[in-house]
Coordinates of C-alpha atoms and ligand atoms in Angstrom, one line a residue:
M1 CA -17.7 25.1 -2.1
K2 CA -19.2 21.6 -2.2
I3 CA -17.1 18.7 -1.2
A4 CA -18.2 15.1 -1.9
I5 CA -17.0 12.9 1.0
L6 CA -16.6 9.2 -0.1
P7 CA -15.1 7.3 2.9
G8 CA -15.3 3.8 1.3
D9 CA -14.1 0.6 3.1
G10 CA -11.7 -0.7 5.7
I11 CA -9.9 2.2 7.4
G12 CA -11.5 4.7 5.0
P13 CA -14.3 5.9 7.3
E14 CA -11.9 6.4 10.2
I15 CA -9.2 8.4 8.4
V16 CA -11.7 10.5 6.4
A17 CA -13.5 11.4 9.6
E18 CA -10.3 13.0 10.9
A19 CA -9.7 14.9 7.7
V20 CA -13.3 16.2 7.8
R21 CA -12.7 17.4 11.4
V22 CA -9.7 19.3 10.2
L23 CA -11.6 20.9 7.3
N24 CA -14.3 22.0 9.8
V25 CA -12.0 23.9 12.0
L26 CA -10.5 26.1 9.2
G27 CA -13.2 28.7 9.6
E28 CA -14.4 28.3 6.0
Q29 CA -17.9 27.4 4.8
F30 CA -17.8 24.0 3.1
E31 CA -20.8 22.1 2.1
M32 CA -20.0 18.4 2.6
E33 CA -22.1 15.5 1.6
T34 CA -21.2 11.9 2.2
A35 CA -22.0 8.9 0.0
P36 CA -21.1 5.2 0.1
V37 CA -18.5 3.8 -2.4
G38 CA -16.7 0.6 -3.0
G39 CA -17.8 -2.3 -0.8
A40 CA -19.9 0.1 1.2
G41 CA -21.6 1.1 -2.1
Y42 CA -22.2 -2.5 -2.9
E43 CA -23.8 -3.2 0.5
A44 CA -26.0 -0.1 0.3
H45 CA -27.1 -0.2 -3.4
G46 CA -25.7 -3.3 -5.0
H47 CA -23.0 -1.5 -6.9
P48 CA -19.5 -0.2 -5.9
L49 CA -20.2 3.1 -7.6
P50 CA -23.9 3.8 -7.1
D51 CA -25.6 6.3 -9.4
A52 CA -26.2 8.8 -6.6
T53 CA -22.6 8.6 -5.5
L54 CA -21.4 9.3 -9.0
Q55 CA -23.8 12.1 -9.4
L56 CA -22.6 13.7 -6.1
A57 CA -19.0 13.4 -7.3
K58 CA -19.9 15.1 -10.6
D59 CA -21.8 17.9 -8.9
A60 CA -19.1 18.6 -6.2
D61 CA -16.2 21.1 -6.6
A62 CA -13.9 18.4 -5.2
I63 CA -14.0 14.9 -3.9
L64 CA -12.4 13.6 -0.7
F65 CA -12.0 9.8 -1.0
G66 CA -10.9 7.3 1.7
A67 CA -10.1 3.9 0.3
V68 CA -11.9 0.9 -1.2
G69 CA -11.5 -2.8 -1.1
D70 CA -11.9 -5.8 1.3
W71 CA -10.9 -9.4 0.8
K72 CA -14.5 -10.4 1.4
Y73 CA -15.5 -9.0 -2.0
D74 CA -12.8 -11.0 -3.9
K75 CA -15.2 -13.5 -5.1
L76 CA -17.6 -11.0 -6.7
E77 CA -17.5 -10.6 -10.5
R78 CA -15.0 -7.9 -11.5
A79 CA -17.6 -5.3 -12.3
L80 CA -19.0 -5.4 -8.8
R81 CA -15.7 -5.4 -6.9
P82 CA -14.8 -2.3 -4.8
E83 CA -11.8 -1.3 -7.0
Q84 CA -14.2 -0.6 -9.8
A85 CA -15.5 2.4 -7.9
I86 CA -12.2 4.3 -8.0
L87 CA -11.4 3.2 -11.5
G88 CA -14.9 4.3 -12.6
L89 CA -14.6 7.7 -10.9
R90 CA -11.2 8.3 -12.5
K91 CA -12.5 7.3 -16.0
T92 CA -15.9 9.0 -15.8
L93 CA -14.7 12.2 -14.4
G94 CA -11.7 12.3 -16.7
L95 CA -9.2 12.5 -13.8
F96 CA -6.2 11.7 -16.0
A97 CA -3.4 13.5 -14.0
N98 CA -2.4 11.8 -10.8
F99 CA 0.0 13.6 -8.5
R100 CA 1.8 11.4 -5.9
P101 CA 4.4 13.3 -4.0
A102 CA 6.9 11.4 -1.9
I103 CA 8.3 13.7 0.8
L104 CA 10.3 12.5 3.7
Y105 CA 9.7 14.5 6.8
P106 CA 13.0 14.9 8.7
E107 CA 11.4 13.6 11.9
L108 CA 10.6 10.3 10.1
A109 CA 14.1 9.6 8.5
G110 CA 14.5 6.7 10.9
A111 CA 11.2 5.1 9.8
S112 CA 12.4 4.4 6.3
T113 CA 13.9 1.0 5.5
L114 CA 16.6 2.8 3.6
K115 CA 19.7 4.5 5.2
P116 CA 18.9 8.0 6.4
E117 CA 21.6 9.5 4.1
V118 CA 19.9 7.9 1.1
V119 CA 16.5 9.4 1.9
S120 CA 16.8 12.4 4.2
G121 CA 15.4 15.5 2.5
L122 CA 13.7 13.4 -0.2
D123 CA 11.1 15.4 -2.1
I124 CA 10.0 13.9 -5.4
L125 CA 6.8 14.0 -7.4
I126 CA 5.5 11.1 -9.4
I127 CA 2.9 12.1 -12.0
R128 CA 1.0 9.1 -13.2
E129 CA -1.3 9.0 -16.2
L130 CA -4.5 7.7 -14.7
T131 CA -7.2 7.0 -17.3
G132 CA -5.4 5.1 -20.1
D133 CA -2.9 2.3 -20.6
I134 CA -3.5 -1.4 -20.0
Y135 CA -5.8 -0.5 -17.1
F136 CA -8.5 0.5 -19.5
G137 CA -7.4 -0.8 -22.9
H138 CA -9.6 -3.0 -25.0
P139 CA -9.8 -5.8 -26.1
R140 CA -9.3 -7.7 -22.8
G141 CA -10.7 -10.8 -21.4
V142 CA -10.2 -14.6 -21.1
R143 CA -10.7 -16.6 -24.3
T144 CA -9.5 -19.6 -26.3
A145 CA -6.2 -18.6 -27.8
P146 CA -6.8 -18.0 -31.6
D147 CA -3.1 -18.5 -32.5
G148 CA 0.4 -18.8 -31.3
A149 CA 2.3 -21.6 -29.5
F150 CA -0.6 -22.2 -27.1
K151 CA -3.4 -22.1 -29.7
G152 CA -6.7 -23.6 -28.5
E153 CA -5.7 -23.2 -24.8
R154 CA -7.5 -20.7 -22.5
E155 CA -5.6 -17.4 -22.2
G156 CA -6.0 -14.1 -20.4
F157 CA -5.3 -10.9 -22.4
D158 CA -5.2 -7.1 -21.9
T159 CA -4.3 -4.3 -24.2
M160 CA -1.7 -1.6 -23.5
R161 CA -2.5 1.4 -25.6
Y162 CA -2.0 5.2 -25.5
A163 CA -3.4 7.8 -27.8
E164 CA -1.3 10.8 -28.7
T165 CA -3.7 13.2 -27.0
E166 CA -3.4 11.2 -23.8
I167 CA 0.4 11.3 -23.8
R168 CA 0.5 15.0 -24.8
R169 CA -1.8 16.2 -22.1
I170 CA -0.1 14.3 -19.3
A171 CA 3.3 15.5 -20.6
H172 CA 2.1 19.1 -20.4
V173 CA 1.0 18.6 -16.8
A174 CA 4.4 17.1 -16.0
F175 CA 6.4 19.8 -17.7
Q176 CA 4.4 22.5 -15.9
A177 CA 4.8 20.9 -12.6
A178 CA 8.6 20.6 -13.2
L179 CA 8.7 24.4 -14.0
K180 CA 7.3 25.1 -10.5
R181 CA 10.0 22.9 -8.9
D182 CA 13.6 22.1 -9.8
K183 CA 12.9 22.0 -13.6
R184 CA 14.0 18.4 -14.0
L185 CA 11.7 15.8 -15.5
T186 CA 12.3 12.1 -16.0
S187 CA 9.9 10.3 -18.3
V188 CA 9.6 6.6 -17.6
D189 CA 8.7 4.0 -20.3
K190 CA 9.7 0.6 -21.7
A191 CA 10.7 1.9 -25.2
N192 CA 13.3 -0.9 -25.6
V193 CA 10.5 -3.5 -25.7
L194 CA 7.1 -1.9 -26.2
E195 CA 5.6 0.0 -29.1
T196 CA 3.5 2.1 -26.7
G197 CA 6.8 2.8 -24.9
Q198 CA 8.6 4.2 -28.0
F199 CA 5.5 6.2 -28.9
W200 CA 5.3 7.6 -25.4
R201 CA 9.0 8.6 -25.6
D202 CA 8.6 10.3 -29.0
I203 CA 5.6 12.3 -27.9
V204 CA 7.1 13.5 -24.6
T205 CA 10.2 14.5 -26.6
D206 CA 8.1 16.5 -28.9
V207 CA 6.2 18.3 -26.1
H208 CA 9.6 19.1 -24.5
R209 CA 10.2 21.6 -27.4
E210 CA 7.7 23.9 -25.7
Y211 CA 9.5 23.7 -22.4
P212 CA 13.2 24.5 -23.1
A213 CA 13.7 25.5 -19.4
V214 CA 13.0 22.0 -18.2
A215 CA 15.8 19.3 -18.4
L216 CA 14.2 16.1 -19.7
D217 CA 15.6 12.6 -19.5
H218 CA 14.1 9.3 -20.3
M219 CA 14.5 6.1 -18.3
Y220 CA 13.3 2.5 -18.7
V221 CA 10.9 1.5 -16.0
D222 CA 13.2 -1.3 -14.6
N223 CA 16.1 1.1 -14.3
A224 CA 13.8 3.7 -12.7
A225 CA 12.7 1.2 -10.1
M226 CA 16.3 0.5 -9.3
Q227 CA 17.3 4.2 -9.2
L228 CA 14.4 4.9 -6.9
V229 CA 15.8 2.7 -4.2
R230 CA 19.5 3.4 -5.1
A231 CA 19.5 7.2 -5.2
P232 CA 16.0 8.5 -5.0
K233 CA 17.1 12.1 -4.4
K234 CA 18.5 12.3 -7.9
F235 CA 14.9 12.6 -9.2
D236 CA 12.7 15.7 -9.1
V237 CA 9.6 15.0 -11.2
L238 CA 8.8 11.7 -12.8
V239 CA 6.1 11.2 -15.4
T240 CA 4.9 7.8 -16.5
G241 CA 1.9 5.7 -17.6
N242 CA -0.8 4.2 -15.6
M243 CA 0.6 0.7 -15.0
F244 CA 4.2 1.7 -14.3
G245 CA 3.0 4.6 -12.2
D246 CA 1.0 2.3 -10.0
I247 CA 4.1 0.3 -9.2
L248 CA 6.7 3.0 -9.0
S249 CA 4.5 5.2 -6.7
D250 CA 4.2 2.4 -4.2
A251 CA 8.0 1.9 -4.2
A252 CA 8.5 5.7 -3.9
A253 CA 6.0 5.9 -1.0
M254 CA 7.9 3.3 1.0
L255 CA 11.1 5.3 0.7
T256 CA 9.5 7.8 3.1
G257 CA 9.0 5.2 5.8
S258 CA 5.3 4.8 5.6
I259 CA 2.7 4.9 2.9
G260 CA 0.5 6.2 5.7
M261 CA 1.9 9.7 5.2
L262 CA 1.4 10.2 1.5
P263 CA -1.5 12.1 -0.1
S264 CA -2.5 12.2 -3.7
A265 CA -4.5 14.3 -6.1
S266 CA -6.2 13.1 -9.3
L267 CA -7.1 16.0 -11.6
D268 CA -9.1 16.6 -14.7
A269 CA -8.3 19.2 -17.4
N270 CA -9.9 22.0 -15.2
N271 CA -8.2 21.1 -11.9
K272 CA -11.3 19.6 -10.5
G273 CA -10.0 16.7 -8.5
L274 CA -10.4 13.6 -6.4
Y275 CA -8.1 13.5 -3.3
E276 CA -7.1 10.3 -1.6
P277 CA -4.4 8.9 0.5
S278 CA -1.9 6.8 -1.5
H279 CA -2.5 3.8 0.7
G280 CA -5.3 1.3 0.5
S281 CA -8.2 0.3 2.8
A282 CA -6.1 -2.0 5.1
P283 CA -9.0 -4.2 6.2
D284 CA -6.7 -6.0 8.6
I285 CA -6.6 -2.9 10.9
A286 CA -10.0 -1.5 10.1
G287 CA -12.1 -0.4 13.2
K288 CA -9.1 -0.6 15.5
G289 CA -8.6 3.1 15.7
I290 CA -4.9 2.7 14.9
A291 CA -4.6 3.8 11.2
N292 CA -2.6 6.9 10.3
P293 CA -5.0 9.7 9.2
L294 CA -2.2 12.0 8.1
A295 CA -2.2 11.0 4.4
T296 CA -5.9 11.8 4.2
I297 CA -5.4 15.1 6.1
L298 CA -2.6 16.0 3.7
S299 CA -4.9 15.0 0.8
A300 CA -7.4 17.5 2.1
A301 CA -4.6 20.1 2.0
M302 CA -3.9 19.2 -1.6
M303 CA -7.6 19.7 -2.3
L304 CA -7.6 23.2 -0.9
R305 CA -4.5 24.0 -2.9
F306 CA -5.4 22.5 -6.3
S307 CA -9.2 22.6 -6.6
L308 CA -10.6 25.1 -4.0
N309 CA -8.1 27.9 -4.4
M310 CA -7.2 28.2 -0.7
P311 CA -3.4 27.9 -0.7
E312 CA -3.1 29.6 2.7
Q313 CA -5.4 27.1 4.3
A314 CA -3.5 24.3 2.7
D315 CA -0.2 25.7 4.1
R316 CA -1.8 25.8 7.6
I317 CA -2.7 22.1 7.4
D318 CA 0.8 21.2 6.2
A319 CA 2.3 23.2 9.0
A320 CA 0.0 21.6 11.6
V321 CA 1.1 18.1 10.4
K322 CA 4.8 19.1 10.7
S323 CA 4.1 20.4 14.2
V324 CA 2.5 17.2 15.4
L325 CA 5.4 15.2 14.1
A326 CA 7.8 17.6 15.8
Q327 CA 5.9 17.0 19.0
G328 CA 6.8 13.3 18.7
L329 CA 3.3 11.9 18.1
R330 CA 3.3 8.8 15.9
T331 CA 0.7 6.3 14.8
A332 CA 1.8 2.6 14.8
D333 CA 3.0 2.6 11.2
I334 CA 5.7 5.3 11.9
H335 CA 6.3 4.6 15.6
E336 CA 9.9 4.4 16.8
A337 CA 11.5 4.2 20.2
G338 CA 11.4 7.6 22.0
T339 CA 8.2 8.8 20.3
T340 CA 4.7 8.8 21.6
L341 CA 2.3 6.1 20.1
V342 CA -1.1 7.5 19.4
G343 CA -4.3 6.3 17.6
T344 CA -6.2 7.7 14.7
Q345 CA -8.4 10.0 16.7
A346 CA -5.6 11.3 19.0
M347 CA -3.6 12.1 15.9
G348 CA -6.6 14.0 14.4
D349 CA -7.0 15.8 17.8
A350 CA -3.4 16.9 17.7
V351 CA -3.7 18.3 14.2
V352 CA -6.9 20.2 15.1
K353 CA -5.2 21.6 18.2
A354 CA -2.1 22.6 16.2
L355 CA -4.4 24.5 13.8
N356 CA -6.1 26.5 16.5
Ligands
IPM401 C1 -3.8 2.9 -6.6 C2 -4.5 1.6 -6.4 C3 -5.5 1.3 -7.5 C4 -4.8 1.3 -8.8 C5 -6.4 0.1 -7.3 C6 -7.1 0.1 -5.9 C7 -7.4 -0.1 -8.4 O1 -3.5 0.6 -6.4 O2 -4.5 3.9 -6.6 O3 -2.6 2.9 -6.9 O4 -4.3 0.2 -9.2 O5 -4.7 2.3 -9.4
MG402 MG1 -1.5 1.2 -6.4

């Protein structure tokens, strides 16, 4: 099994290093190869997604990704900014199905900004379409407005668009995921305002006919945002487009106390995938050894489960993470009175020890 290791920028290298240590003590033979991506790719080869990095990602069975982005690249033209690396990998590799689970570990109930009774036992799954929508739609750009009330003025514009195939395939992924859980799916759109939203709703409703065992409901995105903070446990699986999924998944992540705990998987049609923590590169704390490596370690567990067909090893990692939390070890992002504050490496050490 070949794993491409793409640490990226900011805290990426520190947290990925801990996940790699965890993979190395499982007793399996993985071939791992590391390549620069994001700002690191730009520094090494003048491009956020260097050809050799993309080739490695294509050749590998799975990709473990850290994070990209740093304020110091904000002035570069868009095509050279670190974010283009992750967008390019998603698009080029066809990683259209993004799984973002939001699970609240009982030990961390106090770390959430919401009342414990609202979030305790939370276990929801956001499935975000990842290669379409306004993220990739054309035309886009800055131009002189050709018409409208501000004709002749400069304007920025993007295009929200979804093809039927794109909606159908993510709907199938979502219904299948719901079948393996509580069999409830909420599809999120903006059908009351947007044509793409009504089209999305119509296609998801049509796909539902193949999954009579799943209860489907539809929700407007503004209401979904409200319900996520009001009564998040009412949800089981949510499916939504790229833009709404970006926003809702950050909100859902924070319900659990820290985005530093949440893994994600981005899969293609054959379950080949890229695995990354849901959080970003956090340049403000990079190099300090205080970042939480658990989201990346849990992402490695998702990789074993979805792409490498090693569910028992994935379960071992999940159990080891639970065990270090039960021991009271906490990085700064989830630290509370009465628990033990540890750094990135010490957290990795504890997971490795729990595995042995
Ligand atoms: C995410 C991130 C990315 C996105 C950025 C870094 C391009 O916010 O994975 O949610 O917008 O998809
Ligand atoms: Mg995001």
